[in-house]
Amino acid sequence: MNNETMREPDFVPVFIYGATFAGLGIAIANPNETFLAEPTSLVGSEFIASFNPGESWEKPLISEAAIDLQNDLIRRNVLSENGHVHLPPIAPVLLQLIRTKNLNIKMMTKIVDVQPSPKGYEITFYNSSGLQKIEAGAIVDTTATCASSPAQQVPIQYRKVNAMLHCADPQKLPKLEDESVELVAGLFPGEVILKLDVDENDGWIEARQKLHEYWLHRPKVLSSWILAAVADSFEIGVLTGSHQVANSWTWFPSAAYSNLLHAFDAGQLLVKVGETNAAIAAR
Amino acid sequence: MQLSQRVNSAVQQVEVGDISFADEYDVIVVGLGTAGAIAAIAAAQRGCKVLGLESLHCMGGTHTTGAIQNYYFGSKGGFYETLDAQIREVEHDGYTAWGGTNGELKKYFLEQNALQAGVAINYESTVIGVYRDGKTIKGLRWISPDGVQEAASKVVIDCTGNAEVCIMAGCEVRQGRAIDGQGQPFSNVIELIVKDRATKYYTDSGYVNPADGDDVSRAIIESATSPNHFKDYYDGENRMLRLTPLLGVREGAFIVGEDDVTFPKFQMGNVTREPMFFAYSNLDNHSKDVAFESEAQQDWIVAASLWGLNFSVPIPLGALIPKDFDGILAAGRCIALDHDIASCVRMNRDAQKCGEVAAAAAAIAITQNTPLSQIEYEAIAPQLRETGCLNENAAHFVDTSLPGLEDSKSVAWLTDENDIREALSGDKPGIAIWSSKRLGTAINAKLKDWITKPEEEKLYKNSAIALALQNDVAALPVLREMIRNRDSYVPLTSRRYNQAHGHSAIYLVGKFADRVIVPDLIGLLNDRGAFKNCHADAEFVSDDDDLYCQTFTLSLMALLRIGDKHADLRKSILCELKNIVYKNNFELSVTLKGSKVIRHSLAEKIQGIVSGKEREWKLS
């Protein structure tokens, strides 16, 4: 990149990569200090677009914002008291939250390069307007694969490709013998998610082939079901917590948490415990 | 060699000297969507070494992940049909067909066919730079999950939909309509379960400039929080499956090509004699603020109500080649079109055909070592005929408002005066009106006779409209009468989007710059309360505000045209307009297609048009 052609970048204390539940939790806790870049047109993809309803819903939430979000989801009938969840409408709920909180967000925006700078990092990103730069005191990457640092070796515990099924006459969930396949009930009758284990290093080509081959030769107990939609994001198992990429550059994967509310809660708590203070100090 | 990039919305080139690339391809297809998926497979099947770059995680674009699996017109035939046939063999068991083919299976079958043909597929990859030597494209730079990558390519096929690579390379482009640069509305599509079938739902969601990152973000967020998506309570009926990860953008930038296909050229019969394929649809402009469209388009849809007439547009190879460039092709909806005709040349079938044409052209250029613009027609046309991509026998005009099968609804322009008289006397006068325009002075004497017969009301008024389209002032008294009577009669020429006679008349008096009608038009603008909708086409005019909006915008543009011609009227026209549009509570909006709830405000646009005219007339 020819630096002379780029105008002086703006500064933001914290650059968050990924409009994940954790990323949104961080941004909503500190909307004036954060800049959120999301590489896709979706939000909360690590749970919503991956069709991962999560688990451990009984575990209590800590932050007020996470509890408010939980209550809002229950009130809108997309989350039940016992943890059954209707995932798709949660995306508009999050986007409304982004509007209400007036978050500084750019959708369909990918990081191209990150370089150290006097105030922290100079980040080159790309979206429909072309290449642009921003300077940040700190980077918090909330993606499942630490996409801000392609060189980073990310320890993936498991990878699943999921699909939304539908059955006109939903019975009790059928039992499957294949241990690589799991069925999880959604909130509404007939709403069932099929989870298929794939190799940790599989890409979309391999995963899609495995899924359709399974479905085209599925067990008889699923013969009356239809495959309604394949997930647009992998369900990826990674370790929870903050992992240092470099000084003031953290990988904080949202997908690591047991469900979407806990990921959001974790983002809120990250700010509360001051892990982004380095960024603020850099101003 | 230069590296050409878009930086902060501007194209910039830097000299990079001689570069050697680690990877070299015959063809790199950018965007494996509706056109690009077919382009990649078809190029590889012709023996090319192909790399496909796709920013999403699957192939098929709007046709698959955008959930528009069904075929809304477009012309049949072509390589894509063999893929669809493969899918139909298996989709009955465990999947649902969506009017075309199942989207999930199409993603899968496209991918498998691509791999089998030898295409290297890079998902989640976005082009960020183009290497060029003068005006010949040499390679690409892109960002992938593995970081920044580069490769050389003999031909790049831009299937991004928005001419993103062509723009980045420095090719000339055009975008939107003349008055405000506005393209067509976009949709934010939802997939859902209806009656135990996976299907889709969408309305128009608003407007977006796909070349502006901030506007794209705004559009994503605003559209997904509209009443279609964001609800107080989700009851599980028509259960949502997902928001599609791809906005349904109908129109972005178009390349300026070696051979541009425009609506005025089409209307005059100035079309290529060397077609690659025929695009086929109606002039499917979703926008309802038609008063701001071009004169060519308004002649067609406002005066003649021909919105629903399907027609075939022959597309030349030159429409895929950016002007003066080599080593790069565009395919899909960003080829060399104008805003008007683009609404007809964007359907799934035609996009797939366009991809096939690009692949054939690239392969020939590489094999024969010839510039893309020098490819002989007879070298490429037989290949396209063989798959059915090129079918010169396809129907050219089809009246889709008629009952029955598509093949039985073919129509032709009228030439016999008795046929024209009969059609002008009925409820479907549009084809006769346009036929009269084509005949010109040969029919004028008859039209002038027919406008002396007010007892034959439809003949009398439709003849006036036909005369007006030929700029014959004899039509004016009848047009004025239609305006003064607020003529709400709506013809049935098209299946939808027909214009009331009164509205056609307002548009046409504007074309005449008729100074006599000014007080009547001002009167219409100031009489908002009198507009009560009785339009039968609820999709076009949903409510009283929609009706008033049509009248207001058409009257506004007519008044400005009158002012353009008559300098002495400018001050009074502007004064009246400013009194209305600069009032604090001025608001004018129109419902977006498919929705009775989501409205698109025109107030700011109208204020801008009025203030722009004030400056143009030097009255500010």
Coordinates of N, CA and C in Angstrom, one line a residue, chain B residues 340-451:
Chain B
D340 N -32.2 1.9 -17.4 CA -33.5 1.5 -17.9 C -33.6 0.0 -18.3
I341 N -32.7 -0.3 -19.2 CA -32.8 -1.7 -19.8 C -32.3 -2.7 -18.8
A342 N -31.5 -2.3 -17.8 CA -30.9 -3.2 -16.8 C -32.0 -3.9 -16.1
S343 N -33.2 -3.3 -15.9 CA -34.2 -3.9 -15.2 C -34.8 -5.1 -15.9
C344 N -34.5 -5.3 -17.2 CA -34.9 -6.4 -18.0 C -33.8 -7.5 -18.2
V345 N -32.6 -7.0 -17.9 CA -31.4 -7.9 -18.2 C -30.7 -8.3 -16.9
R346 N -31.5 -8.9 -15.9 CA -30.9 -9.2 -14.6 C -31.4 -10.5 -14.0
M347 N -32.1 -11.2 -14.8 CA -32.8 -12.4 -14.3 C -31.8 -13.6 -14.2
N348 N -32.2 -14.5 -13.3 CA -31.3 -15.7 -13.0 C -30.9 -16.4 -14.2
R349 N -31.9 -16.7 -15.1 CA -31.5 -17.5 -16.3 C -30.5 -16.7 -17.1
D350 N -30.8 -15.4 -17.3 CA -29.9 -14.6 -18.2 C -28.6 -14.4 -17.6
A351 N -28.5 -14.3 -16.3 CA -27.2 -14.1 -15.6 C -26.3 -15.3 -15.9
Q352 N -27.0 -16.5 -15.8 CA -26.2 -17.8 -16.0 C -25.8 -17.9 -17.4
K353 N -26.6 -17.5 -18.3 CA -26.2 -17.4 -19.8 C -25.0 -16.5 -20.0
C354 N -25.1 -15.4 -19.3 CA -24.0 -14.4 -19.5 C -22.7 -15.0 -19.0
G355 N -22.8 -15.7 -17.9 CA -21.6 -16.4 -17.4 C -21.0 -17.4 -18.4
E356 N -21.9 -18.1 -19.1 CA -21.5 -19.1 -20.1 C -20.8 -18.3 -21.3
V357 N -21.4 -17.2 -21.7 CA -20.8 -16.4 -22.8 C -19.4 -16.0 -22.4
A358 N -19.3 -15.5 -21.2 CA -17.9 -15.0 -20.8 C -16.9 -16.1 -20.8
A359 N -17.3 -17.3 -20.4 CA -16.4 -18.4 -20.4 C -16.0 -18.8 -21.8
A360 N -16.9 -18.8 -22.7 CA -16.6 -19.1 -24.1 C -15.7 -18.1 -24.7
A361 N -16.0 -16.8 -24.4 CA -15.1 -15.8 -25.0 C -13.7 -15.8 -24.4
A362 N -13.6 -16.1 -23.1 CA -12.3 -16.1 -22.5 C -11.5 -17.3 -23.1
A363 N -12.1 -18.4 -23.2 CA -11.4 -19.6 -23.8 C -11.0 -19.4 -25.2
I364 N -11.8 -18.7 -26.0 CA -11.4 -18.5 -27.4 C -10.3 -17.5 -27.4
A365 N -10.4 -16.4 -26.7 CA -9.3 -15.4 -26.7 C -8.0 -16.0 -26.3
I366 N -8.0 -16.9 -25.3 CA -6.8 -17.6 -24.8 C -6.2 -18.5 -25.8
T367 N -7.1 -19.4 -26.4 CA -6.7 -20.4 -27.4 C -6.2 -19.7 -28.6
Q368 N -6.9 -18.7 -29.1 CA -6.5 -18.1 -30.3 C -5.5 -16.9 -30.1
N369 N -5.1 -16.7 -28.9 CA -4.2 -15.6 -28.5 C -4.7 -14.3 -29.2
T370 N -5.9 -14.0 -29.0 CA -6.5 -12.8 -29.7 C -7.1 -11.9 -28.6
P371 N -7.1 -10.6 -28.8 CA -7.8 -9.7 -27.9 C -9.3 -10.1 -27.8
L372 N -9.9 -9.9 -26.7 CA -11.3 -10.2 -26.5 C -12.2 -9.5 -27.5
S373 N -11.9 -8.3 -27.8 CA -12.7 -7.5 -28.7 C -12.6 -7.9 -30.2
Q374 N -11.6 -8.8 -30.4 CA -11.4 -9.2 -31.8 C -12.0 -10.6 -32.1
I375 N -12.7 -11.2 -31.1 CA -13.2 -12.6 -31.3 C -14.2 -12.5 -32.4
E376 N -14.1 -13.5 -33.4 CA -15.0 -13.6 -34.5 C -16.4 -14.2 -34.0
Y377 N -17.5 -13.6 -34.5 CA -18.8 -14.1 -34.1 C -19.0 -15.6 -34.4
E378 N -18.5 -16.0 -35.6 CA -18.7 -17.4 -35.9 C -17.8 -18.3 -35.1
A379 N -16.9 -17.8 -34.4 CA -16.0 -18.7 -33.6 C -16.8 -19.0 -32.3
I380 N -17.7 -18.1 -31.8 CA -18.3 -18.3 -30.5 C -19.8 -18.7 -30.6
A381 N -20.5 -18.2 -31.6 CA -21.9 -18.4 -31.7 C -22.3 -19.9 -31.8
P382 N -21.6 -20.7 -32.6 CA -22.0 -22.1 -32.6 C -22.0 -22.8 -31.3
Q383 N -20.9 -22.5 -30.5 CA -20.8 -23.1 -29.1 C -22.1 -22.7 -28.3
L384 N -22.5 -21.5 -28.4 CA -23.7 -21.1 -27.6 C -25.0 -21.6 -28.1
R385 N -25.1 -21.8 -29.4 CA -26.3 -22.4 -30.0 C -26.4 -23.9 -29.5
E386 N -25.2 -24.5 -29.5 CA -25.2 -26.0 -29.1 C -25.8 -26.2 -27.7
T387 N -25.6 -25.4 -26.8 CA -26.2 -25.6 -25.4 C -27.5 -25.0 -25.3
G388 N -27.9 -24.2 -26.3 CA -29.2 -23.5 -26.1 C -29.1 -22.1 -25.5
C389 N -27.9 -21.7 -25.2 CA -27.7 -20.4 -24.6 C -28.1 -19.3 -25.6
L390 N -27.8 -19.6 -26.9 CA -28.2 -18.7 -28.0 C -29.3 -19.3 -28.7
N391 N -30.5 -18.7 -28.7 CA -31.6 -19.3 -29.4 C -32.3 -18.1 -30.1
E392 N -32.1 -18.0 -31.4 CA -32.6 -16.8 -32.2 C -34.1 -17.0 -32.4
N393 N -34.7 -18.1 -32.1 CA -36.1 -18.3 -32.3 C -37.0 -18.0 -31.1
A394 N -36.4 -17.5 -30.1 CA -37.1 -17.2 -28.9 C -38.1 -16.1 -29.1
A395 N -39.2 -16.1 -28.4 CA -40.3 -15.0 -28.6 C -39.7 -13.7 -28.2
H396 N -40.1 -12.7 -29.0 CA -39.6 -11.3 -28.8 C -40.4 -10.4 -28.0
F397 N -41.7 -10.5 -28.1 CA -42.6 -9.7 -27.3 C -43.7 -10.6 -26.7
V398 N -44.0 -10.5 -25.4 CA -45.0 -11.4 -24.8 C -45.8 -10.5 -23.8
D399 N -47.1 -10.6 -24.0 CA -48.1 -9.9 -23.1 C -48.4 -10.8 -22.0
T400 N -47.7 -10.6 -20.8 CA -47.8 -11.4 -19.7 C -49.1 -11.2 -18.9
S401 N -49.9 -10.2 -19.4 CA -51.2 -10.1 -18.7 C -52.3 -11.0 -19.2
L402 N -52.0 -11.7 -20.4 CA -52.9 -12.6 -21.0 C -52.9 -13.9 -20.2
P403 N -54.0 -14.6 -20.2 CA -54.0 -15.9 -19.6 C -53.4 -17.0 -20.5
G404 N -53.0 -18.1 -19.9 CA -52.5 -19.2 -20.7 C -51.0 -19.3 -20.6
L405 N -50.4 -20.2 -21.3 CA -49.0 -20.5 -21.3 C -48.2 -19.4 -22.0
E406 N -46.9 -19.3 -21.5 CA -46.1 -18.3 -22.0 C -46.0 -18.3 -23.6
D407 N -45.9 -19.5 -24.1 CA -45.7 -19.5 -25.6 C -46.9 -19.0 -26.4
S408 N -48.1 -19.0 -25.7 CA -49.3 -18.6 -26.4 C -49.5 -17.1 -26.4
K409 N -48.7 -16.4 -25.7 CA -49.0 -15.0 -25.4 C -48.1 -14.0 -26.2
S410 N -47.4 -14.6 -27.2 CA -46.5 -13.7 -28.0 C -47.3 -12.7 -28.8
V411 N -46.8 -11.5 -28.8 CA -47.5 -10.4 -29.5 C -46.6 -9.7 -30.5
A412 N -47.2 -9.0 -31.4 CA -46.3 -8.2 -32.4 C -46.9 -6.8 -32.4
W413 N -46.1 -5.9 -32.8 CA -46.6 -4.5 -33.0 C -47.6 -4.5 -34.1
L414 N -48.6 -3.6 -33.9 CA -49.7 -3.5 -34.9 C -49.4 -2.6 -36.0
T415 N -49.9 -3.0 -37.2 CA -49.6 -2.1 -38.4 C -50.9 -1.7 -39.1
D416 N -51.9 -2.5 -38.9 CA -53.2 -2.3 -39.5 C -54.0 -1.2 -38.7
E417 N -54.6 -0.2 -39.4 CA -55.2 0.9 -38.7 C -56.5 0.4 -38.0
N418 N -57.2 -0.6 -38.6 CA -58.4 -1.2 -37.9 C -58.0 -1.9 -36.6
D419 N -56.9 -2.6 -36.7 CA -56.5 -3.3 -35.4 C -56.1 -2.2 -34.4
I420 N -55.4 -1.2 -34.8 CA -55.0 -0.1 -33.9 C -56.3 0.5 -33.3
R421 N -57.2 0.8 -34.1 CA -58.5 1.5 -33.6 C -59.2 0.6 -32.6
E422 N -59.2 -0.7 -32.9 CA -59.9 -1.6 -32.0 C -59.2 -1.6 -30.7
A423 N -57.9 -1.7 -30.7 CA -57.1 -1.8 -29.5 C -57.2 -0.5 -28.7
L424 N -57.2 0.6 -29.4 CA -57.3 1.9 -28.7 C -58.7 2.1 -28.0
S425 N -59.6 1.4 -28.5 CA -61.0 1.5 -28.0 C -61.2 0.6 -26.8
G426 N -60.2 -0.2 -26.5 CA -60.4 -1.2 -25.4 C -59.6 -0.9 -24.1
D427 N -59.5 -1.9 -23.2 CA -58.9 -1.6 -22.0 C -57.4 -2.0 -22.0
K428 N -56.9 -2.5 -23.1 CA -55.5 -2.8 -23.2 C -54.9 -2.0 -24.4
P429 N -54.8 -0.7 -24.3 CA -54.4 0.1 -25.4 C -52.9 0.2 -25.6
G430 N -52.1 -0.3 -24.7 CA -50.7 0.1 -24.7 C -49.9 -0.3 -25.9
I431 N -50.2 -1.5 -26.4 CA -49.4 -2.0 -27.6 C -49.8 -1.1 -28.8
A432 N -51.1 -0.8 -28.9 CA -51.6 0.1 -30.0 C -51.0 1.5 -29.9
I433 N -50.8 2.0 -28.7 CA -50.2 3.3 -28.5 C -48.8 3.3 -29.0
W434 N -48.1 2.2 -28.6 CA -46.7 2.2 -29.0 C -46.5 1.8 -30.5
S435 N -47.5 1.0 -31.0 CA -47.5 0.7 -32.5 C -47.7 2.0 -33.3
S436 N -48.5 2.9 -32.8 CA -48.8 4.2 -33.4 C -47.5 5.0 -33.5
K437 N -46.8 5.0 -32.4 CA -45.5 5.7 -32.3 C -44.6 5.2 -33.3
R438 N -44.5 3.9 -33.5 CA -43.6 3.3 -34.5 C -44.1 3.6 -35.9
L439 N -45.4 3.7 -36.1 CA -45.9 4.1 -37.5 C -45.7 5.5 -37.8
G440 N -45.7 6.4 -36.8 CA -45.4 7.8 -37.0 C -46.5 8.5 -37.8
T441 N -46.1 9.3 -38.8 CA -47.1 10.1 -39.5 C -48.1 9.3 -40.3
A442 N -47.7 8.0 -40.6 CA -48.7 7.2 -41.4 C -50.0 7.0 -40.7
I443 N -50.0 7.1 -39.3 CA -51.3 6.8 -38.6 C -51.8 8.1 -38.0
N444 N -51.1 9.2 -38.1 CA -51.5 10.5 -37.4 C -52.8 11.0 -37.9
A445 N -53.1 10.9 -39.1 CA -54.4 11.5 -39.6 C -55.5 10.7 -38.9
K446 N -55.4 9.4 -38.8 CA -56.5 8.7 -38.1 C -56.6 9.0 -36.7
L447 N -55.4 9.1 -36.0 CA -55.5 9.5 -34.6 C -56.1 10.8 -34.4
K448 N -55.8 11.8 -35.3 CA -56.5 13.1 -35.2 C -58.0 13.0 -35.4
D449 N -58.4 12.1 -36.2 CA -59.8 11.9 -36.4 C -60.4 11.3 -35.2
W450 N -59.8 10.4 -34.6 CA -60.3 9.7 -33.5 C -60.4 10.6 -32.2
I451 N -59.6 11.6 -32.1 CA -59.7 12.5 -30.9 C -60.8 13.5 -31.1

